[in-house]
Coordinates of C-alpha atoms and ligand atoms in Angstrom, one line a residue:
X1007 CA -7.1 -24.6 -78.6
X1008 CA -9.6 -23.4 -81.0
X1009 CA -10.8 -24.0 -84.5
X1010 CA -12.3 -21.0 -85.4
X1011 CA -9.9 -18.9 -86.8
X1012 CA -10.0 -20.5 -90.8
X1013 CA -13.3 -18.3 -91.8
X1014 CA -11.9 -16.7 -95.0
X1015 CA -14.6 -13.9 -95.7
X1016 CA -13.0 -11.2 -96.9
X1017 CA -14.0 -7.5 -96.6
X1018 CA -14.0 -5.5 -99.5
X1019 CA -15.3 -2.3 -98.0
X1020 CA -12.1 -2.3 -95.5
X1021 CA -10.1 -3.0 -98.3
X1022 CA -11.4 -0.3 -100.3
X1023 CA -11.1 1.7 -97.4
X1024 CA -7.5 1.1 -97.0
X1025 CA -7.0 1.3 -100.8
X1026 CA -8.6 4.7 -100.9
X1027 CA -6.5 5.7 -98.0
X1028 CA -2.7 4.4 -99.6
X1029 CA -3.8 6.1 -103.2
X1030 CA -4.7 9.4 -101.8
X1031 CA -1.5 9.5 -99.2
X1032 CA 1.0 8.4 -102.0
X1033 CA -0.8 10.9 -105.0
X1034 CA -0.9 13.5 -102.8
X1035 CA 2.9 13.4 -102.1
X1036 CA 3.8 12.7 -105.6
X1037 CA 1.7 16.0 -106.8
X1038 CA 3.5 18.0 -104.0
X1039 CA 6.2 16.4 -102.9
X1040 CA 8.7 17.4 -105.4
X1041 CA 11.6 15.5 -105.4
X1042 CA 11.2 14.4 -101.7
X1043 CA 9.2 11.5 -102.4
X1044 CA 11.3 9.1 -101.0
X1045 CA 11.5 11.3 -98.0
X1046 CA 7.7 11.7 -97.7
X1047 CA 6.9 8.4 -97.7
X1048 CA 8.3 8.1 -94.4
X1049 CA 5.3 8.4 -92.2
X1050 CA 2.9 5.9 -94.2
X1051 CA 4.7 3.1 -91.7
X1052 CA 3.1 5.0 -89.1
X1053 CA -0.5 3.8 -89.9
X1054 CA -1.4 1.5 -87.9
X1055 CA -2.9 -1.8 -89.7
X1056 CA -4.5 -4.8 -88.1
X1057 CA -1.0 -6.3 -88.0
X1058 CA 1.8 -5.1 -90.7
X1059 CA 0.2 -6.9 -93.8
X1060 CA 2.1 -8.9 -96.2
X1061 CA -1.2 -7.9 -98.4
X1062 CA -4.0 -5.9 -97.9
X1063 CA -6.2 -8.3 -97.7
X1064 CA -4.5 -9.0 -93.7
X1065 CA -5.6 -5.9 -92.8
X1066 CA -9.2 -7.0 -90.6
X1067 CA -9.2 -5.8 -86.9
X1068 CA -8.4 -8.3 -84.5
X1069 CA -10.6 -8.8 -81.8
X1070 CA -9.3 -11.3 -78.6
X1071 CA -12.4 -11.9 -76.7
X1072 CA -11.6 -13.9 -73.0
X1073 CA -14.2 -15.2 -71.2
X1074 CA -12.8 -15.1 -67.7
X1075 CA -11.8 -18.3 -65.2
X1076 CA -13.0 -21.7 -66.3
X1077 CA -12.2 -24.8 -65.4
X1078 CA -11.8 -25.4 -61.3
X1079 CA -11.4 -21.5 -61.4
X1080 CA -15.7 -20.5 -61.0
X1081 CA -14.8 -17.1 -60.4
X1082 CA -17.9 -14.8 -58.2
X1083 CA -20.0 -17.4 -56.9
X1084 CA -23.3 -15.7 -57.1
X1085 CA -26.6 -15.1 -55.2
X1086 CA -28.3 -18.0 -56.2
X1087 CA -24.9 -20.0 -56.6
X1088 CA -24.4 -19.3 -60.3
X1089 CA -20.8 -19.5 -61.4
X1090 CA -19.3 -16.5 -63.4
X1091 CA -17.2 -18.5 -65.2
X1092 CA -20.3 -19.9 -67.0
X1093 CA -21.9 -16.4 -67.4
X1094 CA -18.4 -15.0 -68.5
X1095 CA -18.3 -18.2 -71.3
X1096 CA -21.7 -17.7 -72.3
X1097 CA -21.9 -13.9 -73.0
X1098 CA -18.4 -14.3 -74.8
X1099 CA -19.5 -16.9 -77.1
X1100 CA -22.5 -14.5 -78.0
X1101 CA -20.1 -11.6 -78.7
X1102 CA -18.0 -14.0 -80.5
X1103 CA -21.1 -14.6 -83.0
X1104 CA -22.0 -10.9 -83.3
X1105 CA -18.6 -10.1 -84.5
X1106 CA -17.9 -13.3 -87.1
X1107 CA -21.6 -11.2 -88.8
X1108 CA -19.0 -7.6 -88.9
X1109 CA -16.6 -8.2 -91.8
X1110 CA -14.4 -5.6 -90.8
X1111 CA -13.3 -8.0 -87.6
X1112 CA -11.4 -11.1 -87.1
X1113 CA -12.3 -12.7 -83.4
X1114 CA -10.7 -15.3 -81.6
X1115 CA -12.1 -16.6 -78.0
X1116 CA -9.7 -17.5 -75.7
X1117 CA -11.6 -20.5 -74.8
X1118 CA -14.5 -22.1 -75.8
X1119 CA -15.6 -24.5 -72.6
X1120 CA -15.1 -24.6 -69.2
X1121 CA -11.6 -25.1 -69.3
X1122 CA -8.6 -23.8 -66.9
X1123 CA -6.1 -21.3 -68.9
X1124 CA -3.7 -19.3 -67.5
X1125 CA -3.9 -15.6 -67.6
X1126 CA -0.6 -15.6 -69.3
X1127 CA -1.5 -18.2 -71.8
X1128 CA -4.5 -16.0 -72.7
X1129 CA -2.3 -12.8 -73.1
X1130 CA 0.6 -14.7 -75.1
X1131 CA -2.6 -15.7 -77.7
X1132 CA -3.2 -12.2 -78.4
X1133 CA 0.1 -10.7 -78.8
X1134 CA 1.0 -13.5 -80.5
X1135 CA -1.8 -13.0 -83.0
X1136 CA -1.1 -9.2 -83.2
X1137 CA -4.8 -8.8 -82.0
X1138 CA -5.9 -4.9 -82.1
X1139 CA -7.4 -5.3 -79.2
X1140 CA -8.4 -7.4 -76.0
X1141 CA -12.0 -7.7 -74.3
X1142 CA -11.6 -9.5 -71.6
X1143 CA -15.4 -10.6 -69.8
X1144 CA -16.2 -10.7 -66.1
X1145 CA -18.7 -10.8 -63.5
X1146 CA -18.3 -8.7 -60.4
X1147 CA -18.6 -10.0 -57.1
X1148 CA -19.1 -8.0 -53.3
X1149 CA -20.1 -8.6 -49.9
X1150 CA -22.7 -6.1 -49.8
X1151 CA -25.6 -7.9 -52.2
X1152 CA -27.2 -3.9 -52.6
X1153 CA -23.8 -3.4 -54.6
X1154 CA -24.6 -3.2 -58.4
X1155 CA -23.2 -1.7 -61.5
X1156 CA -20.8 -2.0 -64.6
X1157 CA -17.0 -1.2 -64.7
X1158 CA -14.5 -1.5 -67.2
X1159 CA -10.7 -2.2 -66.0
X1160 CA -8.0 -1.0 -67.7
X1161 CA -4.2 -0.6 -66.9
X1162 CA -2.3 1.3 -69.8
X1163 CA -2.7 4.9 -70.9
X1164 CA -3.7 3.5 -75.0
X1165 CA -6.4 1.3 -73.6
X1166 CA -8.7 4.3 -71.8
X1167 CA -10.7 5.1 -74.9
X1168 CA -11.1 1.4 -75.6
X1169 CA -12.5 1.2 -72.2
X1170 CA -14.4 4.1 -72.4
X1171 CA -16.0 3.0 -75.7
X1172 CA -17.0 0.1 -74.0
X1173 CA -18.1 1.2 -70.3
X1174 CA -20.9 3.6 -71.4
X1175 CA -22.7 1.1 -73.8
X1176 CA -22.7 -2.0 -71.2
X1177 CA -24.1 0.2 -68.8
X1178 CA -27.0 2.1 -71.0
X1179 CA -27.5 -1.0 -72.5
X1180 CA -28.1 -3.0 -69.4
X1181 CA -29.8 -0.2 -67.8
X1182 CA -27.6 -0.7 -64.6
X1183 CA -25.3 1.7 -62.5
X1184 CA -22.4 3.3 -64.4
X1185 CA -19.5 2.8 -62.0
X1186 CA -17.2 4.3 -64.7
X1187 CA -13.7 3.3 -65.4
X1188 CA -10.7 2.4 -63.3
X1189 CA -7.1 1.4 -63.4
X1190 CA -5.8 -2.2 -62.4
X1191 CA -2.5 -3.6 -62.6
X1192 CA -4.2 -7.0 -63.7
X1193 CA -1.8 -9.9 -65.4
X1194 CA -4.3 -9.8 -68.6
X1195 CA -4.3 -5.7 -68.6
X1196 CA -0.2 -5.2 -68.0
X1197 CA 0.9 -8.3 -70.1
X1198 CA -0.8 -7.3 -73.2
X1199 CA 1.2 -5.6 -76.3
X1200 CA -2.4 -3.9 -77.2
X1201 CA -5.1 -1.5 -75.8
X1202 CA -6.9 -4.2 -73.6
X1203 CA -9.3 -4.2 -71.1
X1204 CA -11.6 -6.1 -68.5
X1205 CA -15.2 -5.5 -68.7
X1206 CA -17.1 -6.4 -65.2
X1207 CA -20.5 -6.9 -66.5
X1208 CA -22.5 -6.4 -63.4
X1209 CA -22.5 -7.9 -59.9
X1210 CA -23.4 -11.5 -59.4
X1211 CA -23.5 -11.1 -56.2
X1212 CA -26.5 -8.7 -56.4
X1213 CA -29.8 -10.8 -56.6
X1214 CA -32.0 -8.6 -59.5
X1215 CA -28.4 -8.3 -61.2
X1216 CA -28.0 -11.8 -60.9
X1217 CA -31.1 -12.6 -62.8
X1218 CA -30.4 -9.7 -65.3
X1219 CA -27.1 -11.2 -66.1
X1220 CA -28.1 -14.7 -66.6
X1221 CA -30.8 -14.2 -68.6
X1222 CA -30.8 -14.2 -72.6
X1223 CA -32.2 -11.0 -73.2
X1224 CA -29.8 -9.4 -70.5
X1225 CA -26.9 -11.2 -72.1
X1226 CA -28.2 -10.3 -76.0
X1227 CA -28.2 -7.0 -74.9
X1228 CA -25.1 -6.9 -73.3
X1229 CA -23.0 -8.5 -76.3
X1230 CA -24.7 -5.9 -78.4
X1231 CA -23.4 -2.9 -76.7
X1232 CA -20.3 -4.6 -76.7
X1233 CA -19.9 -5.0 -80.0
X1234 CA -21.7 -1.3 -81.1
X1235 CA -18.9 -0.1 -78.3
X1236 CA -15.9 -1.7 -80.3
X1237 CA -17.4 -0.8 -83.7
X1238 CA -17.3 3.2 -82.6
X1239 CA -13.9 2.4 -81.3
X1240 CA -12.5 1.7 -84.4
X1241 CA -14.3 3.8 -86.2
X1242 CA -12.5 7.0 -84.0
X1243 CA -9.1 5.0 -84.5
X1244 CA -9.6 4.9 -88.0
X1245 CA -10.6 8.7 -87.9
X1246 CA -7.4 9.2 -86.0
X1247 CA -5.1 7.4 -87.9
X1248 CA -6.3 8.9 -91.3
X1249 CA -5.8 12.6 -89.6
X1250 CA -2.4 11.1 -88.4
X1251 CA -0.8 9.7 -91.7
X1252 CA -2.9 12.1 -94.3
X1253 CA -2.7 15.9 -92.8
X1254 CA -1.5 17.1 -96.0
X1255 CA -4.5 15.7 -98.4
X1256 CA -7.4 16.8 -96.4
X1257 CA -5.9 20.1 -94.1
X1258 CA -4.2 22.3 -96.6
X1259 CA -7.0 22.2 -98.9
X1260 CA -9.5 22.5 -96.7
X1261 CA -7.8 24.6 -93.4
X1262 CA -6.4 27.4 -96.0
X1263 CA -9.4 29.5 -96.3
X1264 CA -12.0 30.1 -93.4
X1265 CA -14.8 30.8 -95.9
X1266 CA -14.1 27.8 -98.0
X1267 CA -14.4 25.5 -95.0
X1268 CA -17.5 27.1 -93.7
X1269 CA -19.3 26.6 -97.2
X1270 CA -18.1 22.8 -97.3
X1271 CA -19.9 22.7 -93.1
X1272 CA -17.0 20.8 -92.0
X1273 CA -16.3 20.0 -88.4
X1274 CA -12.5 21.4 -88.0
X1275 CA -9.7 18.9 -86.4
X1276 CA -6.6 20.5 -87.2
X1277 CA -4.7 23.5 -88.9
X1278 CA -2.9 23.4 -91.7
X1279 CA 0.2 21.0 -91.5
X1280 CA 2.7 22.7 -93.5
X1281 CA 2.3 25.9 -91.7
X1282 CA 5.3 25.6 -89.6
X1283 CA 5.8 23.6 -86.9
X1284 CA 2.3 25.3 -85.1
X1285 CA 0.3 23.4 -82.3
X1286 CA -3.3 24.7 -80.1
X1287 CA -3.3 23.9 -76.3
X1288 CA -7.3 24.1 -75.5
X1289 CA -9.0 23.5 -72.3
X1290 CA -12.7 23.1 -72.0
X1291 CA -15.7 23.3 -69.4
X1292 CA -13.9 26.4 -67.4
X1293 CA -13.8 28.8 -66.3
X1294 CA -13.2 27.2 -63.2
X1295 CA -12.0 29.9 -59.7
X1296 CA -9.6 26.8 -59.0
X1297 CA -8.2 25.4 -61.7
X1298 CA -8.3 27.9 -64.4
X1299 CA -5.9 30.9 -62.4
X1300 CA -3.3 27.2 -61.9
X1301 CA -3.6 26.9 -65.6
X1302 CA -3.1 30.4 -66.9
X1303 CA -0.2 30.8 -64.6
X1304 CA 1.7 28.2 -66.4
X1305 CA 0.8 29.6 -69.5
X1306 CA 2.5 32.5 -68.9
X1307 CA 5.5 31.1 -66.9
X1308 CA 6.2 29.6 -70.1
X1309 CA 5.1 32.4 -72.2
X1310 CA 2.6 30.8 -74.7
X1311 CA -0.6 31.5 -75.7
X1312 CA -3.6 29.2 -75.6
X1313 CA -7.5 28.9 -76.6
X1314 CA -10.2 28.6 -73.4
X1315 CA -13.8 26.9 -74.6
X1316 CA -16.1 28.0 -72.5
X1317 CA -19.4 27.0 -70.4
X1318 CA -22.1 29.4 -71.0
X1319 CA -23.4 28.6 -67.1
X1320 CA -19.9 29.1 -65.8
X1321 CA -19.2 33.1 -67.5
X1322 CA -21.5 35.0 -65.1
X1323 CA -19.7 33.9 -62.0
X1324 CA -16.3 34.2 -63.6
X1325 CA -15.9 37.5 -65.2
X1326 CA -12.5 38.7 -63.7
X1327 CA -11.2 35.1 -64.7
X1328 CA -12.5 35.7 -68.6
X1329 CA -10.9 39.3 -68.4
X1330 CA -7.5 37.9 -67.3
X1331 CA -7.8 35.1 -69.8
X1332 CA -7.9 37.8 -72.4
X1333 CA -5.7 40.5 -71.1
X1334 CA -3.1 37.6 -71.1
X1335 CA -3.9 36.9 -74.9
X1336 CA -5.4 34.0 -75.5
X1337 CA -8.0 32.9 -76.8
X1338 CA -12.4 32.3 -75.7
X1339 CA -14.9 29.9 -77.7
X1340 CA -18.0 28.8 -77.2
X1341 CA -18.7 25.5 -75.7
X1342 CA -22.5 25.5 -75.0
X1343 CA -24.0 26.6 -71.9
X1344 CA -24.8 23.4 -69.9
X1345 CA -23.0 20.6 -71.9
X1346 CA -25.4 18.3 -73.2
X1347 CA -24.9 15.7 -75.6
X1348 CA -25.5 17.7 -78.7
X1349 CA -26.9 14.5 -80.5
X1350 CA -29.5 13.9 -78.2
X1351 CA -31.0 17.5 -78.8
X1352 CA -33.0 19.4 -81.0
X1353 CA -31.3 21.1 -84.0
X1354 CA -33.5 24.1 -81.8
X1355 CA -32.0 23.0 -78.4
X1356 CA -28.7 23.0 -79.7
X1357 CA -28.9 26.1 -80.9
X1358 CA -30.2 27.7 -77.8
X1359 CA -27.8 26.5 -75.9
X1360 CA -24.9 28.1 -78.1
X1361 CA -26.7 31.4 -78.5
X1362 CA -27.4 31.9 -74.8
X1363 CA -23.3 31.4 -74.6
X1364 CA -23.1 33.9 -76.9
X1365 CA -24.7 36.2 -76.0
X1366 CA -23.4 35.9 -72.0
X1367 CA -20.3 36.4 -73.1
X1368 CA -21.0 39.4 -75.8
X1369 CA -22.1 40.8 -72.3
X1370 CA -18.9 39.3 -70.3
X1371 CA -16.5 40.3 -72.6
X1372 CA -17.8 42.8 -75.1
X1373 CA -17.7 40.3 -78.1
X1374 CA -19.0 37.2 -79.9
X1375 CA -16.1 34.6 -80.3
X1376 CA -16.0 33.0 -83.6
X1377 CA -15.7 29.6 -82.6
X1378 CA -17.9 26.3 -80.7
X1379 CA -16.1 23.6 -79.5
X1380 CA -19.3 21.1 -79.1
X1381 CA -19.3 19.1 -75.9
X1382 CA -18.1 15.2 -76.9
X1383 CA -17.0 16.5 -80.1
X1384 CA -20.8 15.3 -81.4
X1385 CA -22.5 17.4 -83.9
X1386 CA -25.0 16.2 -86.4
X1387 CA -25.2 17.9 -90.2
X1388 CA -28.2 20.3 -88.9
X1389 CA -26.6 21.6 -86.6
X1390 CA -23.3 22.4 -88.7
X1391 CA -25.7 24.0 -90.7
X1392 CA -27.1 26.5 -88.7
X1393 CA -23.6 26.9 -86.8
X1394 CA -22.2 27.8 -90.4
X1395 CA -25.8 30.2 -90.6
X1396 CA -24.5 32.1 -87.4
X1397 CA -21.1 32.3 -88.5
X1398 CA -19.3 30.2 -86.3
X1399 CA -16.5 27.6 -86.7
X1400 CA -17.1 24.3 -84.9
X1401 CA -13.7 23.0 -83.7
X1402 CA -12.6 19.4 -82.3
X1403 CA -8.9 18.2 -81.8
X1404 CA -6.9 15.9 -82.8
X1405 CA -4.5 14.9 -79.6
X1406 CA -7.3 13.6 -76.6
X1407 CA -5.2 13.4 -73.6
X1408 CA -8.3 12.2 -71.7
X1409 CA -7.5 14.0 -68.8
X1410 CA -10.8 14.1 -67.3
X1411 CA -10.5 10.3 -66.6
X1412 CA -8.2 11.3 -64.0
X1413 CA -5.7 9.3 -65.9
X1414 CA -1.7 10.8 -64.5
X1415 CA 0.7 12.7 -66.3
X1416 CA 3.1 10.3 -67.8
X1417 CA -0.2 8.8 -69.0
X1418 CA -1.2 12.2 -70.8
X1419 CA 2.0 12.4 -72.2
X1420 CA 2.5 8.9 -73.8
X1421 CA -1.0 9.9 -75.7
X1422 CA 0.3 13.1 -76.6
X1423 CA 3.7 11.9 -77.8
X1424 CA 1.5 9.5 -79.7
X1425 CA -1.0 11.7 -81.7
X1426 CA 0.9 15.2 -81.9
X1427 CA 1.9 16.7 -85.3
X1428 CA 2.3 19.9 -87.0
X1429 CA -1.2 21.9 -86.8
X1430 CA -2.5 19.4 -84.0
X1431 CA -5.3 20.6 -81.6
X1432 CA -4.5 19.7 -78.2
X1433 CA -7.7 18.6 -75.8
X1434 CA -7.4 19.5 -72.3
X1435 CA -10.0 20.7 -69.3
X1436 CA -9.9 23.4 -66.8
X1437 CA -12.3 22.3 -64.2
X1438 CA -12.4 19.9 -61.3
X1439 CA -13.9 17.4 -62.5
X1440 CA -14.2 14.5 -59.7
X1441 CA -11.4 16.8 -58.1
X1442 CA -9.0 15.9 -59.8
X1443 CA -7.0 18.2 -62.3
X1444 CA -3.4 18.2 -60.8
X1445 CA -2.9 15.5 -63.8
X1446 CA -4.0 17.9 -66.1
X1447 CA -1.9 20.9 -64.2
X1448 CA 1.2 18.6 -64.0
X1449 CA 1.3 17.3 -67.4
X1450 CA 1.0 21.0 -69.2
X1451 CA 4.7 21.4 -67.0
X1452 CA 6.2 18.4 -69.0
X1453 CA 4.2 19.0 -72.7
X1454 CA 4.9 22.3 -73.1
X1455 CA 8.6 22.6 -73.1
X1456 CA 8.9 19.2 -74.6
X1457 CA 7.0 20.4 -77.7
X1458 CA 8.9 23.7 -77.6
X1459 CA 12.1 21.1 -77.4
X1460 CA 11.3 19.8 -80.6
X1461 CA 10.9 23.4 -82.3
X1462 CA 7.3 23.7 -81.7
X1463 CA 5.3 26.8 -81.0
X1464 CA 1.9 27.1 -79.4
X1465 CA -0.8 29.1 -81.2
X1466 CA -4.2 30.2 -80.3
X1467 CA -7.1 28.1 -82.4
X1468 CA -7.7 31.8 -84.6
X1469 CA -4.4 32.1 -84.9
X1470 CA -3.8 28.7 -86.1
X1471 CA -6.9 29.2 -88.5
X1472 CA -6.3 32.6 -89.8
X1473 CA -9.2 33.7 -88.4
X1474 CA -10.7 36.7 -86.2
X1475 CA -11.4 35.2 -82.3
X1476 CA -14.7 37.6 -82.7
X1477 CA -17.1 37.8 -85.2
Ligands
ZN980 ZN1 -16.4 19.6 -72.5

């Protein structure tokens, strides 16, 4: 079907990646693991490698790329009578060539002309390839030719941060209406084995869109953000899977002593994984008069303790809610005052909008918490800096149940069951975002006596950290 899968350049920066990655996992057991080698080697199957590699030299990320219909299926017929099928072919091939220039990726197009394939044909190429991921590319279509915008289309829970790496850099790039992400039960989403998703360009069927979409420049730029999109996707996963498989060589050393990690200005992920069995529920952008009371009553039904990052803007008309969260015992951190993307700000910006939090909630609560959570987990090396200046701790996670998506329950969980382990920081929200947060509400029900079940116990980020929640 096609021919070019028998390029054979070979990357020696992922290799010396995954090198890196094996020699410090395996020393770090042998040095510690004391007699339980065999034992500890366990969990290096968990990594998760292009494919399970006879060599590591297999191990390049697989990329499906489909260009949508073909053949006597057009697809959108659009405003001036353009097929999408062509526009679907030709933005594909140009992703295609952007990706063959990445060594760290493998790509394979599901077709290369106007041909008719069958959606299952397509899906059986990539799980029979063991592709990391499917991109499937579309043109949207409507009635109404004042209808514009990109979407990305996604069905299963592993593929929302795929589509969410995706959806915001098509839509910057082209300029267009972000119409955000949304689930589909389509044959190339469901019958997949990997995260996969369908990206609908723009609409076709919207003149200036039209001509946006057809044109090189539009369809240069669109390829790009593409390929930037899946390039920060795997760079997270990568992230992710080293915390996963390699707690012990970065966490113990580094998570031990509060003072240490503040002098090496590290962002913190996790505590300590040999700690016992310890995890941190957090939930950001509250307090919110709604959701927040829903969430602490939980808490306390099931009697655990948790850590609240909070919106500077938000304290003022919240106050009883802040007492109650601490009067209840858990924990309050800093999570700027209006959330802005912290990497689009001055190192002076930033910092104003973390000391104005500060302060309001010195006044709310009669203290300066000890930790910032920054919004998207973005921080540059500045701004760790100063934050290590003013004493603070910046904390991320490690489990992203993307619950702000809107994504359900059973969908929270399967990403939780996925990502959890011993010292893991759990990322939840308390506010009604798009008014929805009964996902959020319903899945704490199932997570937190199912980690209890497996001889967890929940911990407040200080506690976790061995640190003071004030400064
Ligand atoms: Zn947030």
């Amino acid at each position: 079907m096609n021919n070019l899968t028998t390029r054979k350049s070979r990357s020696r920066k992922g290799l010396s990646i995954l090198l890196l990655l094996l020699i410090l996992f395996i020393g770090i057991r042998v040095v510690w693991g004391n007699g339980t080698f065999a034992a500890e080697l366990i969990p290096i199957s968990t990594v998760k490698f292009a494919t399970a590699p006879e060599t590591v030299e297999e191990a390049k990320f697989r990329i499906v790329i489909d260009a949508g219909h073909g053949g006597k299926d057009p697809g959108a017929i659009g405003a001036s009578g353009a097929y999408e099928k062509d526009f679907n072919l030709s933005l594909a091939k140009k992703l295609y060539q952007l990706l063959e220039q990445e060594p760290l990726f493998e790509s394979r197009l599901t077709r290369e002309d106007d041909q008719f394939i069958e959606l299952e044909e397509r899906t059986a190429m990539a799980n029979d390839w063991y592709a990391d991921v499917l991109v499937s590319i579309h043109a949207n279509t409507f009635e109404d030719p004042a209808v514009s915008g990109t979407e990305t289309l996604y069905y299963n829970a592993d593929s929302i941060a795929l589509a969410e790496a995706l959806q915001g850099e098509v839509a910057s790039a082209l300029n267009i209406r972000d119409r955000g992400m949304r689930k589909e039960d389509f044959v190339i989403l469901t019958s997949t084995q990997m995260p996969s998703v369908i990206v609908e360009v723009g609409y076709l069927t919207n003149p200036q869109e039209e001509t946006l979409l057809l044109s090189s420049d539009g369809q240069d730029r669109a390829a790009k953000a593409i390929f930037e999109g899946l390039k920060n996707y795997f760079s997270q996963q990568h992230q992710r899977n080293h915390d996963r498989v390699d707690p012990a060589a970065d966490d113990s050393a580094l998570f031990r002593n509060r003072n240490q990690q503040l002098s090496e200005n590290k962002i913190i992920f996790s505590g300590p994984p040999d700690d016992g069995k310890k995890v941190a529920l957090t939930f950001d952008d509250g307090p919110n008069p709604t959701v927040t009371p829903k969430v602490l009553d939980i808490l306390k039904e099931n009697d655990v303790q948790a850590t609240f990052f909070i919106l500077g803007q938000q304290v003022n008309a919240n106050i009883d809610l802040l007492r109650r969260i601490i009067e209840e015992g858990h924990a309050i951190g800093n999570h700027s005052w209006s959330h802005p993307k912290f990497d689009s700000l001055s190192v002076e910006e930033a910092m104003n909008e973390i000391e104005k939090t500060q302060s309001a909630l010195e006044n709310a609560i009669g203290y300066r918490p000890s930790l910032f959570r920054p919004p998207y987990g973005a921080l540059d090396n500045d701004m760790l800096d100063q934050l290590q200046q003013m004493n603070l701790m910046a904390v991320n996670w490690t489990v992203d149940t993307m619950d702000w998506s809107g994504n359900s329950a059973a969908e929270i969980m399967e990403l939780v069951r996925e990502q959890i382990y011993p010292g893991g920081i759990i990322l939840l929200h308390d506010s009604s975002r798009n008014n929805r947060f009964d996902n959020t509400l319903d899945a704490l029900e199932i997570l937190i006596p199912e980690l209890k079940a497996e001889g967890y116990s929940f911990v407040t980020v200080p506690e976790m950290l061995d640190a003071a929640s004030a400064q």
